[in-house]
Amino acid sequence: MKKTLTAVVLALTFGCALAHADGETLRVAADLGYPPFQYRDAAGTPTGFEIDVTNAICTEMKVKCEFVVSSFDAEIPSLIAKKVDFISPQGATEKRRKVIDFSDFVYHIPTRLVVAKGSPLLPTPESLQGKRIAVQQGSIQEMYANTFWQPKGVEVVAYADQDTIYQDLIAGRLDAALSPAVAVTFGFLNKPEGNNFTLTGPEVRDDKLFSIGSSYGLRKGDDHIKKLLNDGLAKIIADGTWEKIKTKYFGPLDISVHQEKAQ
């Protein structure tokens, strides 16, 4: 397997220090504009919950990983084009399973509507008719809003990253955003700039469009990488590493996937 990225469409590649320098090298697509899951620290190094979990899995399985920075909506095309070997966790939806495979579930995050405090808006097409609602490009939130809200008069606006959504919410250019609740809470609402915003209404979900959890994406039939990821994930869950990383970013919040709910 190649040890360097030859394509120029993906902007940056970061190496992560792993157990054996002579181990297999895997290229991992990552969107670093998605705190607290994936972002750059003050030194510009990839970090976040998903980055730390991936590093732990790679270390456990004695492989090297390179994080290849990409926009979220470019990750699946890059995977199919063999520019990366697997992609960071995303919802393992029925639609995505038609084109790529997935690892075991890594975590679950509910989808919620974020609005300004005091807003009467709710996550229904009737409430949102005529309003500008933000989603991230290529996300399950975009699929949901385009399927159920846009045909009923809701203006769905797709953004390349969550940070730009937050900026436009603050600037008043949006009425609301449909986003993963944990990302919004820890990446925006818990910060000073998010003080005037809140989550509203119940979890937004659909059994066909949504998945009960997020998983690593990999090419169809790539049983080798699937086994590496699944074995490594099982080990870091069993030895408490996954829980330790989760607590670092989310405290006691339960984001695990409960297998009795698995489809």
PDB file of C-alpha atoms in Angstrom:
ATOM      1  CA  MET A   1       0.000   0.000   0.000  1.00  0.00           C
ATOM      2  CA  LYS A   2       1.341   3.403  -0.906  1.00  0.00           C
ATOM      3  CA  LYS A   3       2.849   5.442   1.910  1.00  0.00           C
ATOM      4  CA  THR A   4       2.193   8.863   0.435  1.00  0.00           C
ATOM      5  CA  LEU A   5      -0.811  10.646  -1.014  1.00  0.00           C
ATOM      6  CA  THR A   6      -0.319  11.413  -4.719  1.00  0.00           C
ATOM      7  CA  ALA A   7      -3.547  13.224  -5.455  1.00  0.00           C
ATOM      8  CA  VAL A   8      -3.571  17.005  -5.181  1.00  0.00           C
ATOM      9  CA  VAL A   9      -7.271  17.478  -4.557  1.00  0.00           C
ATOM     10  CA  LEU A  10      -6.914  16.922  -0.830  1.00  0.00           C
ATOM     11  CA  ALA A  11      -5.116  19.763   0.803  1.00  0.00           C
ATOM     12  CA  LEU A  12      -3.085  18.540   3.757  1.00  0.00           C
ATOM     13  CA  THR A  13      -1.714  15.332   5.177  1.00  0.00           C
ATOM     14  CA  PHE A  14      -0.823  14.859   8.808  1.00  0.00           C
ATOM     15  CA  GLY A  15       1.046  11.938  10.287  1.00  0.00           C
ATOM     16  CA  CYS A  16       0.232  10.407  13.638  1.00  0.00           C
ATOM     17  CA  ALA A  17       2.909   8.714  15.728  1.00  0.00           C
ATOM     18  CA  LEU A  18       2.115   5.041  16.166  1.00  0.00           C
ATOM     19  CA  ALA A  19       3.661   1.979  17.683  1.00  0.00           C
ATOM     20  CA  HIS A  20       5.721   0.537  14.822  1.00  0.00           C
ATOM     21  CA  ALA A  21       7.395   2.808  12.290  1.00  0.00           C
ATOM     22  CA  ASP A  22       7.616  -0.063   9.809  1.00  0.00           C
ATOM     23  CA  GLY A  23       3.888  -0.896  10.038  1.00  0.00           C
ATOM     24  CA  GLU A  24       1.284  -0.619   7.327  1.00  0.00           C
ATOM     25  CA  THR A  25       0.270   2.954   6.462  1.00  0.00           C
ATOM     26  CA  LEU A  26      -3.400   3.861   6.123  1.00  0.00           C
ATOM     27  CA  ARG A  27      -4.737   7.186   4.846  1.00  0.00           C
ATOM     28  CA  VAL A  28      -7.732   8.519   6.779  1.00  0.00           C
ATOM     29  CA  ALA A  29     -10.052  11.221   5.393  1.00  0.00           C
ATOM     30  CA  ALA A  30     -10.825  13.836   8.044  1.00  0.00           C
ATOM     31  CA  ASP A  31     -12.812  17.080   8.119  1.00  0.00           C
ATOM     32  CA  LEU A  32     -11.019  19.252  10.680  1.00  0.00           C
ATOM     33  CA  GLY A  33     -13.759  21.878  10.828  1.00  0.00           C
ATOM     34  CA  TYR A  34     -15.966  19.833  13.120  1.00  0.00           C
ATOM     35  CA  PRO A  35     -15.109  20.371  16.806  1.00  0.00           C
ATOM     36  CA  PRO A  36     -15.081  18.598  19.198  1.00  0.00           C
ATOM     37  CA  PHE A  37     -14.925  15.566  16.907  1.00  0.00           C
ATOM     38  CA  GLN A  38     -12.242  16.756  14.488  1.00  0.00           C
ATOM     39  CA  TYR A  39     -10.311  20.023  14.576  1.00  0.00           C
ATOM     40  CA  ARG A  40      -6.822  21.516  14.758  1.00  0.00           C
ATOM     41  CA  ASP A  41      -5.298  22.384  18.118  1.00  0.00           C
ATOM     42  CA  ALA A  42      -3.303  25.578  18.729  1.00  0.00           C
ATOM     43  CA  ALA A  43      -0.268  24.007  17.051  1.00  0.00           C
ATOM     44  CA  GLY A  44      -2.279  22.995  13.987  1.00  0.00           C
ATOM     45  CA  THR A  45      -2.248  19.295  14.845  1.00  0.00           C
ATOM     46  CA  PRO A  46      -5.366  17.197  14.154  1.00  0.00           C
ATOM     47  CA  THR A  47      -7.208  16.465  17.383  1.00  0.00           C
ATOM     48  CA  GLY A  48     -10.675  15.765  18.721  1.00  0.00           C
ATOM     49  CA  PHE A  49     -12.738  12.774  19.814  1.00  0.00           C
ATOM     50  CA  GLU A  50     -12.687  10.965  16.459  1.00  0.00           C
ATOM     51  CA  ILE A  51      -8.998  11.720  15.881  1.00  0.00           C
ATOM     52  CA  ASP A  52      -8.043  10.374  19.312  1.00  0.00           C
ATOM     53  CA  VAL A  53     -10.174   7.245  18.878  1.00  0.00           C
ATOM     54  CA  THR A  54      -8.655   6.620  15.449  1.00  0.00           C
ATOM     55  CA  ASN A  55      -5.129   7.079  16.800  1.00  0.00           C
ATOM     56  CA  ALA A  56      -5.871   4.631  19.604  1.00  0.00           C
ATOM     57  CA  ILE A  57      -7.220   2.033  17.179  1.00  0.00           C
ATOM     58  CA  CYS A  58      -4.230   2.419  14.855  1.00  0.00           C
ATOM     59  CA  THR A  59      -1.810   2.110  17.759  1.00  0.00           C
ATOM     60  CA  GLU A  60      -3.599  -0.999  19.042  1.00  0.00           C
ATOM     61  CA  MET A  61      -3.464  -2.611  15.597  1.00  0.00           C
ATOM     62  CA  LYS A  62       0.175  -1.590  15.005  1.00  0.00           C
ATOM     63  CA  VAL A  63      -0.435   0.387  11.815  1.00  0.00           C
ATOM     64  CA  LYS A  64       0.454   3.958  10.901  1.00  0.00           C
ATOM     65  CA  CYS A  65      -2.198   6.477   9.973  1.00  0.00           C
ATOM     66  CA  GLU A  66      -2.069   9.704   7.968  1.00  0.00           C
ATOM     67  CA  PHE A  67      -4.974  12.125   8.341  1.00  0.00           C
ATOM     68  CA  VAL A  68      -5.870  13.538   4.937  1.00  0.00           C
ATOM     69  CA  VAL A  69      -7.813  16.769   5.278  1.00  0.00           C
ATOM     70  CA  SER A  70     -10.950  16.988   3.155  1.00  0.00           C
ATOM     71  CA  SER A  71     -14.370  18.595   3.148  1.00  0.00           C
ATOM     72  CA  PHE A  72     -17.047  16.275   4.502  1.00  0.00           C
ATOM     73  CA  ASP A  73     -18.870  15.910   1.185  1.00  0.00           C
ATOM     74  CA  ALA A  74     -15.633  14.920  -0.603  1.00  0.00           C
ATOM     75  CA  GLU A  75     -14.836  12.016   1.718  1.00  0.00           C
ATOM     76  CA  ILE A  76     -16.863   9.251   0.049  1.00  0.00           C
ATOM     77  CA  PRO A  77     -15.744  10.212  -3.492  1.00  0.00           C
ATOM     78  CA  SER A  78     -12.130  10.242  -2.268  1.00  0.00           C
ATOM     79  CA  LEU A  79     -12.580   6.804  -0.717  1.00  0.00           C
ATOM     80  CA  ILE A  80     -14.085   5.340  -3.886  1.00  0.00           C
ATOM     81  CA  ALA A  81     -11.277   6.904  -5.958  1.00  0.00           C
ATOM     82  CA  LYS A  82      -8.722   5.223  -3.630  1.00  0.00           C
ATOM     83  CA  LYS A  83      -7.233   8.528  -2.526  1.00  0.00           C
ATOM     84  CA  VAL A  84      -7.794   7.427   1.086  1.00  0.00           C
ATOM     85  CA  ASP A  85      -8.112   3.995   2.707  1.00  0.00           C
ATOM     86  CA  PHE A  86     -10.981   4.755   5.065  1.00  0.00           C
ATOM     87  CA  ILE A  87     -12.945   7.769   6.247  1.00  0.00           C
ATOM     88  CA  SER A  88     -13.698   9.146   9.675  1.00  0.00           C
ATOM     89  CA  PRO A  89     -16.958   8.044  11.343  1.00  0.00           C
ATOM     90  CA  GLN A  90     -20.240   9.161   9.833  1.00  0.00           C
ATOM     91  CA  GLY A  91     -23.797   7.902   9.954  1.00  0.00           C
ATOM     92  CA  ALA A  92     -23.980   4.417   8.444  1.00  0.00           C
ATOM     93  CA  THR A  93     -27.173   5.118   6.529  1.00  0.00           C
ATOM     94  CA  GLU A  94     -28.949   2.845   4.046  1.00  0.00           C
ATOM     95  CA  LYS A  95     -28.107   5.241   1.202  1.00  0.00           C
ATOM     96  CA  ARG A  96     -24.392   5.257   2.036  1.00  0.00           C
ATOM     97  CA  ARG A  97     -24.316   1.471   2.489  1.00  0.00           C
ATOM     98  CA  LYS A  98     -25.253   1.150  -1.176  1.00  0.00           C
ATOM     99  CA  VAL A  99     -21.883   2.619  -2.224  1.00  0.00           C
ATOM    100  CA  ILE A 100     -19.480   1.915   0.669  1.00  0.00           C
ATOM    101  CA  ASP A 101     -19.056  -0.474   3.603  1.00  0.00           C
ATOM    102  CA  PHE A 102     -18.854   0.462   7.262  1.00  0.00           C
ATOM    103  CA  SER A 103     -17.046  -0.711  10.362  1.00  0.00           C
ATOM    104  CA  ASP A 104     -18.804  -1.530  13.602  1.00  0.00           C
ATOM    105  CA  PHE A 105     -20.505   1.436  15.275  1.00  0.00           C
ATOM    106  CA  VAL A 106     -18.203   3.901  17.037  1.00  0.00           C
ATOM    107  CA  TYR A 107     -20.781   6.225  18.667  1.00  0.00           C
ATOM    108  CA  HIS A 108     -24.288   7.687  18.311  1.00  0.00           C
ATOM    109  CA  ILE A 109     -25.227  11.370  18.160  1.00  0.00           C
ATOM    110  CA  PRO A 110     -28.851  12.576  17.907  1.00  0.00           C
ATOM    111  CA  THR A 111     -29.775  15.247  15.356  1.00  0.00           C
ATOM    112  CA  ARG A 112     -31.388  18.392  16.770  1.00  0.00           C
ATOM    113  CA  LEU A 113     -32.491  21.858  15.655  1.00  0.00           C
ATOM    114  CA  VAL A 114     -30.490  24.805  17.011  1.00  0.00           C
ATOM    115  CA  VAL A 115     -32.229  28.189  17.222  1.00  0.00           C
ATOM    116  CA  ALA A 116     -31.859  31.549  18.938  1.00  0.00           C
ATOM    117  CA  LYS A 117     -33.099  31.515  22.527  1.00  0.00           C
ATOM    118  CA  GLY A 118     -36.742  32.541  22.623  1.00  0.00           C
ATOM    119  CA  SER A 119     -37.396  31.402  19.070  1.00  0.00           C
ATOM    120  CA  PRO A 120     -40.751  29.625  18.622  1.00  0.00           C
ATOM    121  CA  LEU A 121     -39.404  27.435  15.804  1.00  0.00           C
ATOM    122  CA  LEU A 122     -39.662  23.652  16.070  1.00  0.00           C
ATOM    123  CA  PRO A 123     -38.205  20.902  13.836  1.00  0.00           C
ATOM    124  CA  THR A 124     -41.335  20.493  11.706  1.00  0.00           C
ATOM    125  CA  PRO A 125     -41.997  21.665   8.139  1.00  0.00           C
ATOM    126  CA  GLU A 126     -45.025  23.608   9.309  1.00  0.00           C
ATOM    127  CA  SER A 127     -42.995  25.592  11.825  1.00  0.00           C
ATOM    128  CA  LEU A 128     -40.056  26.133   9.459  1.00  0.00           C
ATOM    129  CA  GLN A 129     -41.960  27.072   6.298  1.00  0.00           C
ATOM    130  CA  GLY A 130     -40.341  30.124   4.679  1.00  0.00           C
ATOM    131  CA  LYS A 131     -37.333  29.990   7.040  1.00  0.00           C
ATOM    132  CA  ARG A 132     -33.632  29.599   6.185  1.00  0.00           C
ATOM    133  CA  ILE A 133     -32.303  26.412   7.774  1.00  0.00           C
ATOM    134  CA  ALA A 134     -28.626  25.442   7.582  1.00  0.00           C
ATOM    135  CA  VAL A 135     -27.208  21.952   7.111  1.00  0.00           C
ATOM    136  CA  GLN A 136     -23.717  20.638   6.376  1.00  0.00           C
ATOM    137  CA  GLN A 137     -23.089  19.494   2.815  1.00  0.00           C
ATOM    138  CA  GLY A 138     -23.201  15.734   2.346  1.00  0.00           C
ATOM    139  CA  SER A 139     -24.608  15.091   5.816  1.00  0.00           C
ATOM    140  CA  ILE A 140     -27.605  13.025   6.848  1.00  0.00           C
ATOM    141  CA  GLN A 141     -29.085  16.293   8.105  1.00  0.00           C
ATOM    142  CA  GLU A 142     -28.954  17.666   4.547  1.00  0.00           C
ATOM    143  CA  MET A 143     -30.622  14.520   3.195  1.00  0.00           C
ATOM    144  CA  TYR A 144     -33.369  14.754   5.795  1.00  0.00           C
ATOM    145  CA  ALA A 145     -34.067  18.459   5.278  1.00  0.00           C
ATOM    146  CA  ASN A 146     -34.071  18.138   1.483  1.00  0.00           C
ATOM    147  CA  THR A 147     -36.397  15.143   1.649  1.00  0.00           C
ATOM    148  CA  PHE A 148     -38.952  16.280   4.213  1.00  0.00           C
ATOM    149  CA  TRP A 149     -38.645  20.053   4.607  1.00  0.00           C
ATOM    150  CA  GLN A 150     -37.602  21.630   1.328  1.00  0.00           C
ATOM    151  CA  PRO A 151     -40.644  20.344  -0.652  1.00  0.00           C
ATOM    152  CA  LYS A 152     -42.868  22.033   1.944  1.00  0.00           C
ATOM    153  CA  GLY A 153     -41.397  25.501   1.581  1.00  0.00           C
ATOM    154  CA  VAL A 154     -38.398  25.414   3.895  1.00  0.00           C
ATOM    155  CA  GLU A 155     -35.255  27.052   2.475  1.00  0.00           C
ATOM    156  CA  VAL A 156     -32.458  24.555   3.103  1.00  0.00           C
ATOM    157  CA  VAL A 157     -28.983  26.105   2.879  1.00  0.00           C
ATOM    158  CA  ALA A 158     -25.974  23.768   2.654  1.00  0.00           C
ATOM    159  CA  TYR A 159     -22.605  24.783   4.119  1.00  0.00           C
ATOM    160  CA  ALA A 160     -19.177  23.210   3.708  1.00  0.00           C
ATOM    161  CA  ASP A 161     -18.499  23.213   7.470  1.00  0.00           C
ATOM    162  CA  GLN A 162     -20.139  23.753  10.850  1.00  0.00           C
ATOM    163  CA  ASP A 163     -18.055  26.814  11.777  1.00  0.00           C
ATOM    164  CA  THR A 164     -19.550  28.810   8.907  1.00  0.00           C
ATOM    165  CA  ILE A 165     -23.021  27.748  10.010  1.00  0.00           C
ATOM    166  CA  TYR A 166     -22.304  29.081  13.495  1.00  0.00           C
ATOM    167  CA  GLN A 167     -21.025  32.372  12.075  1.00  0.00           C
ATOM    168  CA  ASP A 168     -24.158  32.886   9.993  1.00  0.00           C
ATOM    169  CA  LEU A 169     -26.413  32.012  12.921  1.00  0.00           C
ATOM    170  CA  ILE A 170     -24.710  34.713  14.971  1.00  0.00           C
ATOM    171  CA  ALA A 171     -24.933  37.192  12.086  1.00  0.00           C
ATOM    172  CA  GLY A 172     -28.669  36.573  11.742  1.00  0.00           C
ATOM    173  CA  ARG A 173     -28.442  35.200   8.216  1.00  0.00           C
ATOM    174  CA  LEU A 174     -30.101  31.956   9.299  1.00  0.00           C
ATOM    175  CA  ASP A 175     -33.230  31.137  11.259  1.00  0.00           C
ATOM    176  CA  ALA A 176     -31.950  27.774  12.527  1.00  0.00           C
ATOM    177  CA  ALA A 177     -29.602  24.887  11.806  1.00  0.00           C
ATOM    178  CA  LEU A 178     -30.148  21.143  11.749  1.00  0.00           C
ATOM    179  CA  SER A 179     -27.015  19.565  13.178  1.00  0.00           C
ATOM    180  CA  PRO A 180     -25.587  16.755  15.322  1.00  0.00           C
ATOM    181  CA  ALA A 181     -26.517  17.749  18.866  1.00  0.00           C
ATOM    182  CA  VAL A 182     -23.172  17.013  20.518  1.00  0.00           C
ATOM    183  CA  ALA A 183     -21.178  18.906  17.884  1.00  0.00           C
ATOM    184  CA  VAL A 184     -23.434  21.933  18.309  1.00  0.00           C
ATOM    185  CA  THR A 185     -23.383  21.740  22.105  1.00  0.00           C
ATOM    186  CA  PHE A 186     -19.642  21.384  22.582  1.00  0.00           C
ATOM    187  CA  GLY A 187     -18.526  23.241  19.464  1.00  0.00           C
ATOM    188  CA  PHE A 188     -20.875  26.218  19.762  1.00  0.00           C
ATOM    189  CA  LEU A 189     -23.509  26.386  22.512  1.00  0.00           C
ATOM    190  CA  ASN A 190     -21.016  25.915  25.358  1.00  0.00           C
ATOM    191  CA  LYS A 191     -18.855  28.759  24.060  1.00  0.00           C
ATOM    192  CA  PRO A 192     -19.428  32.497  24.669  1.00  0.00           C
ATOM    193  CA  GLU A 193     -20.445  33.095  21.056  1.00  0.00           C
ATOM    194  CA  GLY A 194     -23.198  30.483  21.402  1.00  0.00           C
ATOM    195  CA  ASN A 195     -24.753  31.866  24.588  1.00  0.00           C
ATOM    196  CA  ASN A 196     -27.801  33.208  22.769  1.00  0.00           C
ATOM    197  CA  PHE A 197     -28.672  29.902  21.087  1.00  0.00           C
ATOM    198  CA  THR A 198     -30.186  26.612  22.195  1.00  0.00           C
ATOM    199  CA  LEU A 199     -31.445  23.228  21.002  1.00  0.00           C
ATOM    200  CA  THR A 200     -35.179  22.904  20.556  1.00  0.00           C
ATOM    201  CA  GLY A 201     -37.690  20.136  20.004  1.00  0.00           C
ATOM    202  CA  PRO A 202     -37.155  16.361  20.017  1.00  0.00           C
ATOM    203  CA  GLU A 203     -34.470  14.380  18.213  1.00  0.00           C
ATOM    204  CA  VAL A 204     -34.972  14.502  14.450  1.00  0.00           C
ATOM    205  CA  ARG A 205     -34.700  11.092  12.852  1.00  0.00           C
ATOM    206  CA  ASP A 206     -35.999   8.802  10.134  1.00  0.00           C
ATOM    207  CA  ASP A 207     -35.496   5.026  10.093  1.00  0.00           C
ATOM    208  CA  LYS A 208     -34.469   4.971   6.424  1.00  0.00           C
ATOM    209  CA  LEU A 209     -32.259   8.057   6.291  1.00  0.00           C
ATOM    210  CA  PHE A 210     -30.616   7.876   9.704  1.00  0.00           C
ATOM    211  CA  SER A 211     -28.440   5.265  11.351  1.00  0.00           C
ATOM    212  CA  ILE A 212     -28.359   4.259  14.999  1.00  0.00           C
ATOM    213  CA  GLY A 213     -24.653   5.092  15.021  1.00  0.00           C
ATOM    214  CA  SER A 214     -21.625   6.473  13.210  1.00  0.00           C
ATOM    215  CA  SER A 215     -18.968   4.163  11.757  1.00  0.00           C
ATOM    216  CA  TYR A 216     -15.766   4.293   9.748  1.00  0.00           C
ATOM    217  CA  GLY A 217     -16.433   4.176   6.012  1.00  0.00           C
ATOM    218  CA  LEU A 218     -14.432   1.854   3.772  1.00  0.00           C
ATOM    219  CA  ARG A 219     -14.544   0.546   0.227  1.00  0.00           C
ATOM    220  CA  LYS A 220     -16.866  -2.312  -0.647  1.00  0.00           C
ATOM    221  CA  GLY A 221     -15.225  -5.663  -0.014  1.00  0.00           C
ATOM    222  CA  ASP A 222     -12.241  -4.284   1.896  1.00  0.00           C
ATOM    223  CA  ASP A 223     -12.347  -6.971   4.569  1.00  0.00           C
ATOM    224  CA  HIS A 224      -8.717  -6.380   5.587  1.00  0.00           C
ATOM    225  CA  ILE A 225      -9.257  -2.799   6.763  1.00  0.00           C
ATOM    226  CA  LYS A 226     -12.667  -3.647   8.189  1.00  0.00           C
ATOM    227  CA  LYS A 227     -11.089  -6.322  10.379  1.00  0.00           C
ATOM    228  CA  LEU A 228      -8.305  -3.966  11.492  1.00  0.00           C
ATOM    229  CA  LEU A 229     -10.808  -1.288  12.486  1.00  0.00           C
ATOM    230  CA  ASN A 230     -13.296  -3.638  14.134  1.00  0.00           C
ATOM    231  CA  ASP A 231     -10.624  -5.522  16.087  1.00  0.00           C
ATOM    232  CA  GLY A 232      -8.953  -2.303  17.198  1.00  0.00           C
ATOM    233  CA  LEU A 233     -12.252  -0.712  18.186  1.00  0.00           C
ATOM    234  CA  ALA A 234     -13.262  -3.780  20.192  1.00  0.00           C
ATOM    235  CA  LYS A 235      -9.955  -3.717  22.056  1.00  0.00           C
ATOM    236  CA  ILE A 236     -10.076  -0.031  23.014  1.00  0.00           C
ATOM    237  CA  ILE A 237     -13.672  -0.430  24.182  1.00  0.00           C
ATOM    238  CA  ALA A 238     -12.762  -3.490  26.255  1.00  0.00           C
ATOM    239  CA  ASP A 239      -9.719  -1.909  27.933  1.00  0.00           C
ATOM    240  CA  GLY A 240     -11.477   1.389  28.739  1.00  0.00           C
ATOM    241  CA  THR A 241      -9.588   3.587  26.257  1.00  0.00           C
ATOM    242  CA  TRP A 242     -12.733   4.535  24.332  1.00  0.00           C
ATOM    243  CA  GLU A 243     -14.495   5.570  27.543  1.00  0.00           C
ATOM    244  CA  LYS A 244     -11.471   7.598  28.679  1.00  0.00           C
ATOM    245  CA  ILE A 245     -11.356   9.497  25.380  1.00  0.00           C
ATOM    246  CA  LYS A 246     -15.117  10.056  25.455  1.00  0.00           C
ATOM    247  CA  THR A 247     -14.945  11.443  29.001  1.00  0.00           C
ATOM    248  CA  LYS A 248     -12.136  13.816  27.988  1.00  0.00           C
ATOM    249  CA  TYR A 249     -14.402  15.505  25.447  1.00  0.00           C
ATOM    250  CA  PHE A 250     -17.958  14.856  26.647  1.00  0.00           C
ATOM    251  CA  GLY A 251     -17.797  14.083  30.350  1.00  0.00           C
ATOM    252  CA  PRO A 252     -20.503  11.666  31.573  1.00  0.00           C
ATOM    253  CA  LEU A 253     -22.658  12.077  28.453  1.00  0.00           C
ATOM    254  CA  ASP A 254     -23.563   8.668  26.991  1.00  0.00           C
ATOM    255  CA  ILE A 255     -22.815   8.564  23.253  1.00  0.00           C
ATOM    256  CA  SER A 256     -22.329   4.798  23.008  1.00  0.00           C
ATOM    257  CA  VAL A 257     -24.350   2.668  20.605  1.00  0.00           C
ATOM    258  CA  HIS A 258     -26.534   0.214  22.456  1.00  0.00           C
ATOM    259  CA  GLN A 259     -26.488  -2.977  20.441  1.00  0.00           C
ATOM    260  CA  GLU A 260     -29.968  -4.069  21.492  1.00  0.00           C
ATOM    261  CA  LYS A 261     -31.188  -1.153  19.353  1.00  0.00           C
ATOM    262  CA  ALA A 262     -29.056  -2.139  16.380  1.00  0.00           C
ATOM    263  CA  GLN A 263     -30.830  -2.841  13.122  1.00  0.00           C
TER     264      GLN A 263
END
